[in-house]
Amino acid sequence: MTLLPKALLLVAALGLAACNNPDRYKGADGAGGMNNGAGTGGINTNGLGDPSNPRSIAYFNQSVGDRVLFPVDQSTLTPEARGVLAGQASWLATNGDYAIIIEGHADEKGTREYNLALGARRAASVQDFLISQGVAPSRMRTISYGKERPIEVCSDEGCYSKNRRAVTVLSMGAGA
């Protein structure tokens, strides 16, 4: 009888391990696909994790800025967001070996379907702005997570506002 609970635990652990996708960004950040734009995960190949290296992912995330925030139920870029994205476009212009994934996110209010659509509009808004700044569309793809990947979970505006975002995630290989 003690073998059955152990076997079930092993199956559950293997099942969860199968859900992890470490190549989500083709090894660019080493975060096992759970980056959410929060920074590098420890890989330091050719300075990718060095925040003092202007060509690094860590530098992009910390100095240029990897995310923009949105008002409630909006996908229109704020002036502050446009400033961050102009910096991203400039950085991408001088670092042509990177491709990007633009993640659209929403707060936990509203239905799953509504928030997935809102996240998609936010990601598209960022993509459109970057294209207008000269970033090639072939270097970008978008994905919406809606409310599925919050940065913070609580029931106040401070948390909600951080979750209404678009995150630009770098990956090596602009042709990828």
Short mmCIF file of N, CA and C in Angstrom, two decimals:
data_model
loop_
_atom_site.label_atom_id
_atom_site.label_comp_id
_atom_site.label_asym_id
_atom_site.label_seq_id
_atom_site.Cartn_x
_atom_site.Cartn_y
_atom_site.Cartn_z
N MET A 1 0.81 -1.20 0.00
CA MET A 1 0.00 0.00 0.00
C MET A 1 0.85 1.26 0.00
N THR A 2 2.01 1.26 0.64
CA THR A 2 2.83 2.46 0.65
C THR A 2 3.45 2.74 -0.71
N LEU A 3 3.48 1.77 -1.58
CA LEU A 3 4.03 1.96 -2.91
C LEU A 3 3.11 2.81 -3.78
N LEU A 4 1.79 2.67 -3.62
CA LEU A 4 0.84 3.41 -4.44
C LEU A 4 0.97 4.93 -4.25
N PRO A 5 0.99 5.46 -3.04
CA PRO A 5 1.15 6.92 -2.90
C PRO A 5 2.47 7.42 -3.48
N LYS A 6 3.53 6.64 -3.32
CA LYS A 6 4.82 7.04 -3.87
C LYS A 6 4.78 7.04 -5.39
N ALA A 7 4.12 6.06 -5.96
CA ALA A 7 3.99 5.99 -7.42
C ALA A 7 3.17 7.16 -7.94
N LEU A 8 2.09 7.49 -7.25
CA LEU A 8 1.26 8.62 -7.67
C LEU A 8 2.05 9.94 -7.57
N LEU A 9 2.82 10.08 -6.52
CA LEU A 9 3.64 11.28 -6.36
C LEU A 9 4.67 11.38 -7.48
N LEU A 10 5.29 10.26 -7.84
CA LEU A 10 6.27 10.24 -8.92
C LEU A 10 5.62 10.61 -10.25
N VAL A 11 4.45 10.06 -10.52
CA VAL A 11 3.74 10.37 -11.76
C VAL A 11 3.37 11.86 -11.80
N ALA A 12 2.91 12.39 -10.68
CA ALA A 12 2.56 13.80 -10.62
C ALA A 12 3.79 14.68 -10.86
N ALA A 13 4.90 14.33 -10.24
CA ALA A 13 6.13 15.10 -10.42
C ALA A 13 6.61 15.05 -11.87
N LEU A 14 6.55 13.89 -12.48
CA LEU A 14 6.95 13.77 -13.88
C LEU A 14 6.01 14.55 -14.78
N GLY A 15 4.73 14.54 -14.45
CA GLY A 15 3.76 15.30 -15.23
C GLY A 15 4.03 16.79 -15.17
N LEU A 16 4.35 17.29 -13.98
CA LEU A 16 4.67 18.71 -13.83
C LEU A 16 5.98 19.05 -14.54
N ALA A 17 6.94 18.15 -14.47
CA ALA A 17 8.21 18.39 -15.15
C ALA A 17 8.02 18.46 -16.66
N ALA A 18 7.09 17.69 -17.18
CA ALA A 18 6.82 17.70 -18.62
C ALA A 18 6.21 19.02 -19.06
N CYS A 19 5.55 19.72 -18.14
CA CYS A 19 4.94 21.01 -18.48
C CYS A 19 5.97 22.12 -18.61
N ASN A 20 7.12 21.96 -18.00
CA ASN A 20 8.17 22.96 -18.07
C ASN A 20 8.75 22.96 -19.48
N ASN A 21 8.95 24.13 -20.06
CA ASN A 21 9.47 24.25 -21.41
C ASN A 21 10.73 25.11 -21.37
N PRO A 22 11.88 24.50 -21.08
CA PRO A 22 13.09 25.29 -20.91
C PRO A 22 13.57 25.96 -22.19
N ASP A 23 13.11 25.54 -23.36
CA ASP A 23 13.55 26.14 -24.60
C ASP A 23 12.57 27.18 -25.13
N ARG A 24 11.72 27.69 -24.26
CA ARG A 24 10.69 28.64 -24.68
C ARG A 24 11.28 29.80 -25.46
N TYR A 25 12.43 30.29 -25.04
CA TYR A 25 13.06 31.41 -25.72
C TYR A 25 14.39 30.98 -26.32
N LYS A 26 14.47 29.73 -26.69
CA LYS A 26 15.66 29.17 -27.33
C LYS A 26 16.91 29.41 -26.50
N GLY A 27 16.78 29.29 -25.17
CA GLY A 27 17.93 29.36 -24.28
C GLY A 27 18.46 30.77 -24.04
N ALA A 28 17.74 31.78 -24.45
CA ALA A 28 18.28 33.14 -24.33
C ALA A 28 18.43 33.60 -22.90
N ASP A 29 17.55 33.18 -22.01
CA ASP A 29 17.66 33.69 -20.66
C ASP A 29 17.83 32.62 -19.60
N GLY A 30 17.67 31.38 -19.95
CA GLY A 30 17.89 30.30 -19.01
C GLY A 30 16.89 30.26 -17.88
N ALA A 31 15.79 30.93 -18.01
CA ALA A 31 14.82 30.99 -16.92
C ALA A 31 13.80 29.87 -17.00
N GLY A 32 13.99 28.93 -17.90
CA GLY A 32 13.06 27.82 -17.98
C GLY A 32 11.67 28.24 -18.43
N GLY A 33 11.58 29.31 -19.16
CA GLY A 33 10.29 29.73 -19.68
C GLY A 33 9.43 30.48 -18.69
N MET A 34 9.94 30.78 -17.51
CA MET A 34 9.11 31.45 -16.51
C MET A 34 9.59 32.87 -16.27
N ASN A 35 10.27 33.43 -17.25
CA ASN A 35 10.87 34.74 -17.09
C ASN A 35 9.85 35.84 -16.88
N ASN A 36 8.81 35.89 -17.72
CA ASN A 36 7.86 36.99 -17.68
C ASN A 36 8.55 38.33 -17.80
N GLY A 37 9.73 38.32 -18.40
CA GLY A 37 10.41 39.58 -18.61
C GLY A 37 11.07 40.11 -17.37
N ALA A 38 11.21 39.30 -16.34
CA ALA A 38 11.71 39.78 -15.07
C ALA A 38 13.22 39.87 -15.01
N GLY A 39 13.94 39.34 -15.99
CA GLY A 39 15.39 39.42 -15.98
C GLY A 39 15.99 38.12 -16.44
N THR A 40 17.31 38.06 -16.47
CA THR A 40 17.95 36.84 -16.94
C THR A 40 17.96 35.80 -15.85
N GLY A 41 18.06 34.57 -16.29
CA GLY A 41 17.99 33.47 -15.35
C GLY A 41 19.31 32.85 -15.01
N GLY A 42 20.42 33.44 -15.40
CA GLY A 42 21.69 32.92 -14.95
C GLY A 42 22.62 32.51 -16.06
N ILE A 43 22.16 32.33 -17.28
CA ILE A 43 23.06 31.99 -18.36
C ILE A 43 23.92 33.20 -18.64
N ASN A 44 25.21 32.99 -18.73
CA ASN A 44 26.10 34.10 -19.00
C ASN A 44 26.99 33.75 -20.18
N THR A 45 26.38 33.50 -21.32
CA THR A 45 27.10 33.19 -22.54
C THR A 45 27.35 34.48 -23.28
N ASN A 46 28.61 34.80 -23.50
CA ASN A 46 28.98 36.03 -24.19
C ASN A 46 28.36 37.27 -23.55
N GLY A 47 28.25 37.31 -22.26
CA GLY A 47 27.77 38.49 -21.57
C GLY A 47 26.26 38.66 -21.58
N LEU A 48 25.49 37.62 -21.95
CA LEU A 48 24.03 37.76 -22.01
C LEU A 48 23.42 38.08 -20.66
N GLY A 49 24.07 37.69 -19.57
CA GLY A 49 23.51 37.95 -18.25
C GLY A 49 24.21 39.07 -17.50
N ASP A 50 25.08 39.80 -18.16
CA ASP A 50 25.87 40.84 -17.51
C ASP A 50 25.20 42.21 -17.68
N PRO A 51 24.64 42.78 -16.62
CA PRO A 51 23.93 44.05 -16.76
C PRO A 51 24.82 45.23 -17.14
N SER A 52 26.14 45.07 -17.06
CA SER A 52 27.03 46.16 -17.47
C SER A 52 27.42 46.05 -18.94
N ASN A 53 27.05 44.97 -19.60
CA ASN A 53 27.32 44.78 -21.03
C ASN A 53 26.15 45.32 -21.83
N PRO A 54 26.33 46.41 -22.59
CA PRO A 54 25.21 47.03 -23.30
C PRO A 54 24.54 46.13 -24.34
N ARG A 55 25.16 45.02 -24.70
CA ARG A 55 24.56 44.08 -25.65
C ARG A 55 23.83 42.94 -24.95
N SER A 56 23.81 42.94 -23.64
CA SER A 56 23.26 41.80 -22.90
C SER A 56 21.76 41.92 -22.67
N ILE A 57 21.15 40.78 -22.47
CA ILE A 57 19.73 40.73 -22.13
C ILE A 57 19.49 41.41 -20.79
N ALA A 58 20.39 41.20 -19.84
CA ALA A 58 20.24 41.84 -18.53
C ALA A 58 20.29 43.36 -18.65
N TYR A 59 21.16 43.87 -19.50
CA TYR A 59 21.23 45.32 -19.72
C TYR A 59 19.92 45.82 -20.31
N PHE A 60 19.42 45.12 -21.32
CA PHE A 60 18.15 45.50 -21.95
C PHE A 60 17.03 45.55 -20.90
N ASN A 61 16.92 44.50 -20.11
CA ASN A 61 15.85 44.43 -19.11
C ASN A 61 15.96 45.53 -18.06
N GLN A 62 17.18 45.77 -17.58
CA GLN A 62 17.37 46.69 -16.47
C GLN A 62 17.56 48.14 -16.88
N SER A 63 18.26 48.39 -17.99
CA SER A 63 18.59 49.76 -18.36
C SER A 63 17.64 50.34 -19.42
N VAL A 64 17.29 49.54 -20.41
CA VAL A 64 16.38 50.00 -21.45
C VAL A 64 14.94 49.89 -20.96
N GLY A 65 14.63 48.77 -20.36
CA GLY A 65 13.27 48.49 -19.88
C GLY A 65 12.61 47.45 -20.75
N ASP A 66 12.12 46.39 -20.13
CA ASP A 66 11.53 45.29 -20.90
C ASP A 66 10.01 45.29 -20.88
N ARG A 67 9.39 46.25 -20.18
CA ARG A 67 7.93 46.23 -20.07
C ARG A 67 7.34 47.63 -20.10
N VAL A 68 6.09 47.66 -20.54
CA VAL A 68 5.30 48.89 -20.49
C VAL A 68 3.98 48.55 -19.81
N LEU A 69 3.43 49.54 -19.13
CA LEU A 69 2.18 49.35 -18.39
C LEU A 69 1.04 50.06 -19.10
N PHE A 70 -0.17 49.58 -18.85
CA PHE A 70 -1.36 50.11 -19.48
C PHE A 70 -2.40 50.50 -18.44
N PRO A 71 -3.23 51.49 -18.75
CA PRO A 71 -4.37 51.81 -17.88
C PRO A 71 -5.42 50.68 -17.95
N VAL A 72 -6.38 50.73 -17.06
CA VAL A 72 -7.46 49.74 -17.00
C VAL A 72 -8.17 49.63 -18.34
N ASP A 73 -8.34 48.40 -18.80
CA ASP A 73 -9.09 48.09 -20.02
C ASP A 73 -8.59 48.83 -21.25
N GLN A 74 -7.31 49.17 -21.30
CA GLN A 74 -6.76 49.92 -22.42
C GLN A 74 -5.62 49.16 -23.09
N SER A 75 -5.47 49.41 -24.38
CA SER A 75 -4.31 48.91 -25.10
C SER A 75 -3.59 50.04 -25.81
N THR A 76 -3.99 51.27 -25.50
CA THR A 76 -3.34 52.46 -26.06
C THR A 76 -2.07 52.75 -25.26
N LEU A 77 -1.00 53.05 -25.98
CA LEU A 77 0.27 53.32 -25.32
C LEU A 77 0.27 54.69 -24.66
N THR A 78 0.74 54.75 -23.43
CA THR A 78 0.90 56.02 -22.72
C THR A 78 2.17 56.70 -23.22
N PRO A 79 2.34 57.99 -22.96
CA PRO A 79 3.60 58.66 -23.32
C PRO A 79 4.82 57.97 -22.68
N GLU A 80 4.67 57.54 -21.44
CA GLU A 80 5.79 56.84 -20.78
C GLU A 80 6.11 55.53 -21.51
N ALA A 81 5.07 54.79 -21.91
CA ALA A 81 5.29 53.54 -22.64
C ALA A 81 5.98 53.81 -23.97
N ARG A 82 5.59 54.86 -24.66
CA ARG A 82 6.22 55.21 -25.93
C ARG A 82 7.71 55.52 -25.74
N GLY A 83 8.05 56.14 -24.63
CA GLY A 83 9.45 56.43 -24.34
C GLY A 83 10.25 55.15 -24.14
N VAL A 84 9.70 54.22 -23.37
CA VAL A 84 10.38 52.93 -23.15
C VAL A 84 10.53 52.19 -24.48
N LEU A 85 9.46 52.17 -25.26
CA LEU A 85 9.50 51.44 -26.53
C LEU A 85 10.44 52.10 -27.54
N ALA A 86 10.56 53.42 -27.52
CA ALA A 86 11.54 54.09 -28.38
C ALA A 86 12.94 53.63 -28.01
N GLY A 87 13.20 53.49 -26.71
CA GLY A 87 14.49 52.97 -26.25
C GLY A 87 14.70 51.53 -26.69
N GLN A 88 13.65 50.72 -26.63
CA GLN A 88 13.75 49.34 -27.09
C GLN A 88 14.08 49.30 -28.58
N ALA A 89 13.38 50.13 -29.36
CA ALA A 89 13.61 50.15 -30.80
C ALA A 89 15.05 50.54 -31.12
N SER A 90 15.56 51.53 -30.41
CA SER A 90 16.94 51.96 -30.61
C SER A 90 17.91 50.84 -30.27
N TRP A 91 17.67 50.17 -29.15
CA TRP A 91 18.54 49.07 -28.73
C TRP A 91 18.48 47.94 -29.75
N LEU A 92 17.28 47.61 -30.20
CA LEU A 92 17.13 46.54 -31.19
C LEU A 92 17.80 46.89 -32.51
N ALA A 93 17.82 48.17 -32.88
CA ALA A 93 18.47 48.60 -34.12
C ALA A 93 19.97 48.34 -34.08
N THR A 94 20.56 48.46 -32.89
CA THR A 94 22.01 48.23 -32.77
C THR A 94 22.35 46.81 -32.36
N ASN A 95 21.35 46.00 -32.09
CA ASN A 95 21.55 44.61 -31.69
C ASN A 95 20.68 43.70 -32.56
N GLY A 96 21.03 43.65 -33.84
CA GLY A 96 20.22 42.96 -34.83
C GLY A 96 20.19 41.46 -34.72
N ASP A 97 21.00 40.88 -33.83
CA ASP A 97 21.00 39.42 -33.71
C ASP A 97 19.93 38.92 -32.74
N TYR A 98 19.12 39.81 -32.19
CA TYR A 98 18.05 39.41 -31.29
C TYR A 98 16.69 39.48 -31.99
N ALA A 99 15.87 38.49 -31.70
CA ALA A 99 14.45 38.52 -32.05
C ALA A 99 13.70 38.76 -30.75
N ILE A 100 12.43 39.10 -30.84
CA ILE A 100 11.66 39.36 -29.62
C ILE A 100 10.32 38.66 -29.65
N ILE A 101 9.86 38.37 -28.46
CA ILE A 101 8.50 37.90 -28.23
C ILE A 101 7.85 38.97 -27.37
N ILE A 102 6.72 39.48 -27.81
CA ILE A 102 6.01 40.49 -27.05
C ILE A 102 4.84 39.81 -26.36
N GLU A 103 4.89 39.78 -25.04
CA GLU A 103 3.86 39.15 -24.23
C GLU A 103 2.84 40.19 -23.78
N GLY A 104 1.57 39.91 -24.03
CA GLY A 104 0.51 40.79 -23.55
C GLY A 104 -0.12 40.19 -22.30
N HIS A 105 -0.31 41.00 -21.28
CA HIS A 105 -0.85 40.55 -20.00
C HIS A 105 -2.00 41.47 -19.55
N ALA A 106 -2.83 40.95 -18.66
CA ALA A 106 -3.94 41.72 -18.10
C ALA A 106 -4.03 41.44 -16.60
N ASP A 107 -4.80 42.28 -15.90
CA ASP A 107 -5.02 42.00 -14.48
C ASP A 107 -6.08 40.92 -14.34
N GLU A 108 -6.37 40.54 -13.12
CA GLU A 108 -7.26 39.39 -12.90
C GLU A 108 -8.75 39.71 -13.01
N LYS A 109 -9.08 40.97 -13.20
CA LYS A 109 -10.48 41.34 -13.35
C LYS A 109 -10.96 40.92 -14.74
N GLY A 110 -12.20 40.52 -14.87
CA GLY A 110 -12.75 40.14 -16.17
C GLY A 110 -12.60 38.67 -16.45
N THR A 111 -13.22 38.24 -17.53
CA THR A 111 -13.19 36.82 -17.89
C THR A 111 -11.86 36.46 -18.54
N ARG A 112 -11.59 35.20 -18.57
CA ARG A 112 -10.37 34.70 -19.21
C ARG A 112 -10.33 35.12 -20.68
N GLU A 113 -11.44 34.96 -21.37
CA GLU A 113 -11.51 35.29 -22.79
C GLU A 113 -11.27 36.79 -23.04
N TYR A 114 -11.92 37.61 -22.22
CA TYR A 114 -11.74 39.06 -22.37
C TYR A 114 -10.28 39.44 -22.17
N ASN A 115 -9.66 38.89 -21.14
CA ASN A 115 -8.28 39.25 -20.82
C ASN A 115 -7.29 38.71 -21.85
N LEU A 116 -7.57 37.55 -22.43
CA LEU A 116 -6.71 37.06 -23.51
C LEU A 116 -6.77 38.01 -24.71
N ALA A 117 -7.97 38.48 -25.04
CA ALA A 117 -8.12 39.42 -26.15
C ALA A 117 -7.44 40.75 -25.83
N LEU A 118 -7.60 41.22 -24.59
CA LEU A 118 -6.97 42.48 -24.18
C LEU A 118 -5.44 42.34 -24.22
N GLY A 119 -4.92 41.23 -23.73
CA GLY A 119 -3.48 41.00 -23.79
C GLY A 119 -2.97 40.98 -25.22
N ALA A 120 -3.76 40.39 -26.13
CA ALA A 120 -3.38 40.36 -27.54
C ALA A 120 -3.35 41.77 -28.13
N ARG A 121 -4.34 42.60 -27.77
CA ARG A 121 -4.35 43.98 -28.26
C ARG A 121 -3.15 44.76 -27.71
N ARG A 122 -2.80 44.51 -26.47
CA ARG A 122 -1.64 45.21 -25.87
C ARG A 122 -0.35 44.79 -26.58
N ALA A 123 -0.18 43.52 -26.82
CA ALA A 123 1.02 43.04 -27.52
C ALA A 123 1.06 43.61 -28.94
N ALA A 124 -0.08 43.65 -29.62
CA ALA A 124 -0.14 44.19 -30.98
C ALA A 124 0.18 45.69 -30.98
N SER A 125 -0.26 46.40 -29.97
CA SER A 125 0.02 47.83 -29.87
C SER A 125 1.52 48.07 -29.75
N VAL A 126 2.18 47.27 -28.93
CA VAL A 126 3.63 47.37 -28.79
C VAL A 126 4.31 47.02 -30.11
N GLN A 127 3.87 45.94 -30.73
CA GLN A 127 4.46 45.51 -32.00
C GLN A 127 4.30 46.61 -33.06
N ASP A 128 3.12 47.17 -33.17
CA ASP A 128 2.89 48.23 -34.15
C ASP A 128 3.81 49.43 -33.91
N PHE A 129 3.99 49.80 -32.65
CA PHE A 129 4.87 50.93 -32.34
C PHE A 129 6.31 50.60 -32.74
N LEU A 130 6.78 49.41 -32.39
CA LEU A 130 8.16 49.04 -32.72
C LEU A 130 8.36 48.99 -34.23
N ILE A 131 7.36 48.50 -34.98
CA ILE A 131 7.46 48.50 -36.44
C ILE A 131 7.55 49.94 -36.94
N SER A 132 6.76 50.85 -36.36
CA SER A 132 6.80 52.26 -36.78
C SER A 132 8.17 52.89 -36.50
N GLN A 133 8.92 52.30 -35.57
CA GLN A 133 10.25 52.81 -35.23
C GLN A 133 11.35 52.10 -36.01
N GLY A 134 10.97 51.22 -36.96
CA GLY A 134 11.95 50.59 -37.83
C GLY A 134 12.35 49.17 -37.49
N VAL A 135 11.75 48.58 -36.46
CA VAL A 135 12.07 47.19 -36.13
C VAL A 135 11.33 46.29 -37.13
N ALA A 136 12.05 45.37 -37.74
CA ALA A 136 11.48 44.50 -38.76
C ALA A 136 10.43 43.56 -38.15
N PRO A 137 9.26 43.46 -38.77
CA PRO A 137 8.23 42.55 -38.27
C PRO A 137 8.70 41.10 -38.18
N SER A 138 9.63 40.71 -39.04
CA SER A 138 10.13 39.33 -39.02
C SER A 138 10.91 38.99 -37.76
N ARG A 139 11.32 40.01 -36.99
CA ARG A 139 12.05 39.79 -35.74
C ARG A 139 11.12 39.65 -34.54
N MET A 140 9.80 39.78 -34.77
CA MET A 140 8.86 39.83 -33.65
C MET A 140 7.76 38.79 -33.80
N ARG A 141 7.30 38.34 -32.64
CA ARG A 141 6.04 37.62 -32.58
C ARG A 141 5.36 38.00 -31.28
N THR A 142 4.06 37.84 -31.25
CA THR A 142 3.31 38.23 -30.06
C THR A 142 2.59 37.02 -29.48
N ILE A 143 2.32 37.12 -28.20
CA ILE A 143 1.55 36.10 -27.51
C ILE A 143 0.78 36.79 -26.38
N SER A 144 -0.42 36.32 -26.13
CA SER A 144 -1.20 36.87 -25.02
C SER A 144 -1.34 35.82 -23.93
N TYR A 145 -1.07 36.25 -22.71
CA TYR A 145 -1.29 35.38 -21.56
C TYR A 145 -2.51 35.83 -20.76
N GLY A 146 -3.13 36.93 -21.17
CA GLY A 146 -4.30 37.40 -20.44
C GLY A 146 -3.96 37.59 -18.97
N LYS A 147 -4.78 36.99 -18.12
CA LYS A 147 -4.55 37.12 -16.67
C LYS A 147 -3.83 35.91 -16.08
N GLU A 148 -3.31 35.03 -16.95
CA GLU A 148 -2.75 33.76 -16.50
C GLU A 148 -1.38 33.85 -15.85
N ARG A 149 -0.64 34.93 -16.04
CA ARG A 149 0.71 35.04 -15.49
C ARG A 149 0.91 36.37 -14.75
N PRO A 150 0.24 36.52 -13.63
CA PRO A 150 0.39 37.79 -12.89
C PRO A 150 1.78 37.90 -12.27
N ILE A 151 2.26 39.12 -12.17
CA ILE A 151 3.51 39.38 -11.44
C ILE A 151 3.21 39.36 -9.96
N GLU A 152 2.09 39.97 -9.59
CA GLU A 152 1.67 40.02 -8.19
C GLU A 152 0.22 39.58 -8.09
N VAL A 153 -0.08 38.92 -7.00
CA VAL A 153 -1.45 38.46 -6.77
C VAL A 153 -1.93 39.04 -5.45
N CYS A 154 -2.88 39.94 -5.54
CA CYS A 154 -3.55 40.50 -4.39
C CYS A 154 -4.77 41.26 -4.91
N SER A 155 -5.55 41.78 -4.02
CA SER A 155 -6.79 42.43 -4.44
C SER A 155 -6.74 43.94 -4.23
N ASP A 156 -5.72 44.58 -4.78
CA ASP A 156 -5.69 46.04 -4.73
C ASP A 156 -5.06 46.59 -6.00
N GLU A 157 -5.27 47.86 -6.22
CA GLU A 157 -4.85 48.50 -7.46
C GLU A 157 -3.33 48.41 -7.67
N GLY A 158 -2.56 48.41 -6.60
CA GLY A 158 -1.11 48.30 -6.72
C GLY A 158 -0.68 47.04 -7.46
N CYS A 159 -1.35 45.95 -7.16
CA CYS A 159 -1.05 44.69 -7.85
C CYS A 159 -1.63 44.70 -9.25
N TYR A 160 -2.87 45.12 -9.36
CA TYR A 160 -3.53 45.11 -10.67
C TYR A 160 -2.73 45.92 -11.69
N SER A 161 -2.23 47.08 -11.28
CA SER A 161 -1.54 47.95 -12.23
C SER A 161 -0.25 47.33 -12.75
N LYS A 162 0.44 46.52 -11.95
CA LYS A 162 1.66 45.86 -12.40
C LYS A 162 1.37 44.73 -13.37
N ASN A 163 0.17 44.18 -13.30
CA ASN A 163 -0.20 43.06 -14.16
C ASN A 163 -0.74 43.51 -15.51
N ARG A 164 -1.09 44.78 -15.66
CA ARG A 164 -1.58 45.31 -16.94
C ARG A 164 -0.37 45.78 -17.74
N ARG A 165 0.22 44.85 -18.50
CA ARG A 165 1.52 45.14 -19.09
C ARG A 165 1.73 44.39 -20.41
N ALA A 166 2.75 44.83 -21.11
CA ALA A 166 3.31 44.08 -22.23
C ALA A 166 4.80 43.97 -21.94
N VAL A 167 5.34 42.79 -22.13
CA VAL A 167 6.74 42.53 -21.83
C VAL A 167 7.45 42.11 -23.12
N THR A 168 8.58 42.72 -23.38
CA THR A 168 9.40 42.38 -24.54
C THR A 168 10.49 41.43 -24.07
N VAL A 169 10.44 40.21 -24.58
CA VAL A 169 11.38 39.16 -24.19
C VAL A 169 12.33 38.90 -25.36
N LEU A 170 13.61 39.00 -25.09
CA LEU A 170 14.62 38.80 -26.13
C LEU A 170 14.97 37.34 -26.32
N SER A 171 15.27 36.98 -27.56
CA SER A 171 15.83 35.66 -27.85
C SER A 171 16.88 35.82 -28.93
N MET A 172 17.89 35.00 -28.89
CA MET A 172 18.96 35.08 -29.89
C MET A 172 18.44 34.56 -31.22
N GLY A 173 18.94 35.14 -32.27
CA GLY A 173 18.60 34.67 -33.61
C GLY A 173 17.42 35.40 -34.20
N ALA A 174 17.69 36.53 -34.83
CA ALA A 174 16.60 37.33 -35.39
C ALA A 174 15.86 36.57 -36.48
N GLY A 175 16.48 35.60 -37.09
CA GLY A 175 15.79 34.84 -38.12
C GLY A 175 15.03 33.67 -37.56
N ALA A 176 15.09 33.47 -36.23
CA ALA A 176 14.46 32.31 -35.62
C ALA A 176 12.96 32.45 -35.53
#
